[in-house]
């Protein structure tokens, strides 16, 4: 099942977790210091909360589409590039406690989008994101290299 991802910056992770747990009637799938992830079944949504102290709470960090397999991620990367969008691929990156393959693009107003597949678990959490490097300036990356991956 594919699902849309929203990554939000929050000032108080505990308060945000409590609010979204109530809103979606779903407990978080993962909570780590400064980070929480919800896997909402209805509507299909992955909600990521990134705690911030930079005064930018309530701001969208980035958007994404999680796909089911590496083939779907590769097909999306090829399709987006063939349509003329500037893309940046990242392979086997440890991001938000998951090993991922992904492609980044920017929307018409500069909003960073990632299309990605989760390949496994990782020990690395998020770094401050600006949304990919072609998509984010040089799209920049919010996450660590494969060194933080479990079983990599």
XYZ file of C-alpha atoms in Angstrom:
152
model
C 0.000 0.000 0.000
C 1.332 3.428 -0.925
C 0.642 6.316 1.417
C 1.346 10.020 1.649
C 3.840 11.253 4.241
C 3.725 14.594 6.050
C 6.734 15.641 8.152
C 5.955 18.469 10.562
C 8.203 20.475 12.863
C 6.820 20.692 16.415
C 7.932 22.563 19.539
C 6.654 20.043 22.095
C 6.889 16.438 20.946
C 4.851 15.013 23.845
C 1.985 17.457 23.259
C 2.071 16.794 19.507
C 2.055 13.008 20.009
C -0.932 13.331 22.342
C -2.814 15.546 19.873
C -2.222 13.344 16.803
C -2.944 10.171 18.756
C -6.328 11.678 19.624
C -6.945 13.071 16.131
C -6.195 9.824 14.286
C -7.189 7.384 17.068
C -3.831 5.688 16.531
C -0.791 5.438 18.807
C 2.616 6.328 17.360
C 4.447 3.486 15.621
C 7.822 4.791 16.844
C 8.945 7.416 19.348
C 12.581 8.445 19.833
C 14.108 11.604 21.353
C 12.923 14.505 19.190
C 11.094 12.192 16.771
C 7.777 10.382 16.430
C 6.210 8.482 13.544
C 2.582 7.488 13.081
C 1.351 4.901 10.575
C -2.289 5.883 10.176
C -4.517 3.307 8.469
C -7.478 5.506 7.659
C -6.726 7.723 5.877
C -3.498 6.030 4.716
C -0.879 8.434 6.070
C 2.603 8.403 7.517
C 2.908 11.348 9.892
C 6.401 12.259 11.083
C 6.942 14.745 13.923
C 10.358 16.427 14.210
C 10.933 18.375 17.411
C 12.543 21.773 16.848
C 13.827 24.592 19.027
C 14.468 26.978 16.119
C 11.171 28.862 16.373
C 9.801 27.157 13.257
C 7.302 24.860 14.963
C 4.118 24.271 13.009
C 6.018 24.442 9.734
C 5.913 21.692 7.147
C 9.349 20.068 6.914
C 8.763 17.977 3.796
C 6.243 15.758 2.020
C 6.609 12.257 0.706
C 5.081 9.222 -0.876
C 6.062 5.861 0.581
C 5.875 3.108 -2.047
C 5.802 -0.665 -1.644
C 9.024 -1.757 -3.325
C 12.362 -0.752 -4.801
C 10.917 -1.174 -8.298
C 8.189 1.393 -7.569
C 10.745 3.858 -6.167
C 12.988 3.398 -9.224
C 10.015 3.776 -11.596
C 9.008 7.028 -9.886
C 12.571 8.373 -10.098
C 12.774 7.538 -13.817
C 9.336 8.977 -14.558
C 9.990 12.251 -12.714
C 13.354 12.743 -14.440
C 11.867 11.921 -17.864
C 9.192 14.571 -17.237
C 11.966 17.153 -16.846
C 11.958 17.560 -13.075
C 15.265 18.074 -11.289
C 15.753 14.967 -9.170
C 18.223 13.744 -6.622
C 18.446 10.057 -5.843
C 19.644 8.690 -2.544
C 20.294 4.977 -2.205
C 20.579 3.006 1.024
C 20.363 6.070 3.257
C 19.571 5.678 6.937
C 16.802 8.184 7.517
C 14.262 8.506 10.312
C 15.218 5.122 11.765
C 14.752 3.334 8.416
C 17.062 2.279 5.581
C 15.647 3.809 2.382
C 16.059 4.335 -1.347
C 14.509 7.630 -2.444
C 14.270 10.379 -5.004
C 13.752 14.063 -4.114
C 12.024 16.732 -6.210
C 10.691 20.219 -5.466
C 7.117 21.338 -6.091
C 6.331 24.576 -7.935
C 6.598 26.649 -4.751
C 9.803 24.950 -3.608
C 8.241 22.382 -1.287
C 10.447 19.281 -0.990
C 8.888 15.927 -1.888
C 10.437 12.489 -1.562
C 9.290 9.227 -3.125
C 10.840 6.403 -1.146
C 10.838 2.754 -0.168
C 11.749 1.460 3.288
C 14.308 -1.345 2.943
C 14.771 -2.108 6.644
C 15.446 -0.626 10.061
C 18.267 1.801 10.902
C 19.654 3.371 14.046
C 20.030 6.861 12.557
C 17.333 9.427 13.228
C 16.634 12.605 11.283
C 18.931 15.568 11.023
C 17.417 18.966 10.362
C 15.802 18.788 6.933
C 15.472 21.286 4.173
C 14.068 18.613 1.877
C 16.493 16.686 -0.458
C 19.511 18.521 -2.440
C 18.146 19.097 -6.054
C 14.816 19.666 -4.419
C 16.281 21.462 -1.384
C 18.784 23.801 -2.857
C 21.262 21.244 -3.991
C 18.355 19.045 -2.736
C 20.223 18.620 0.657
C 19.460 15.641 2.813
C 17.803 15.280 6.175
C 19.432 12.000 7.024
C 22.611 10.013 7.531
C 24.441 7.793 5.082
C 24.217 4.022 5.191
C 26.693 3.959 8.116
C 23.729 4.224 10.494
C 21.913 1.304 8.911
C 21.129 -1.889 10.749
C 22.343 -4.921 8.823
C 23.848 -2.826 6.033
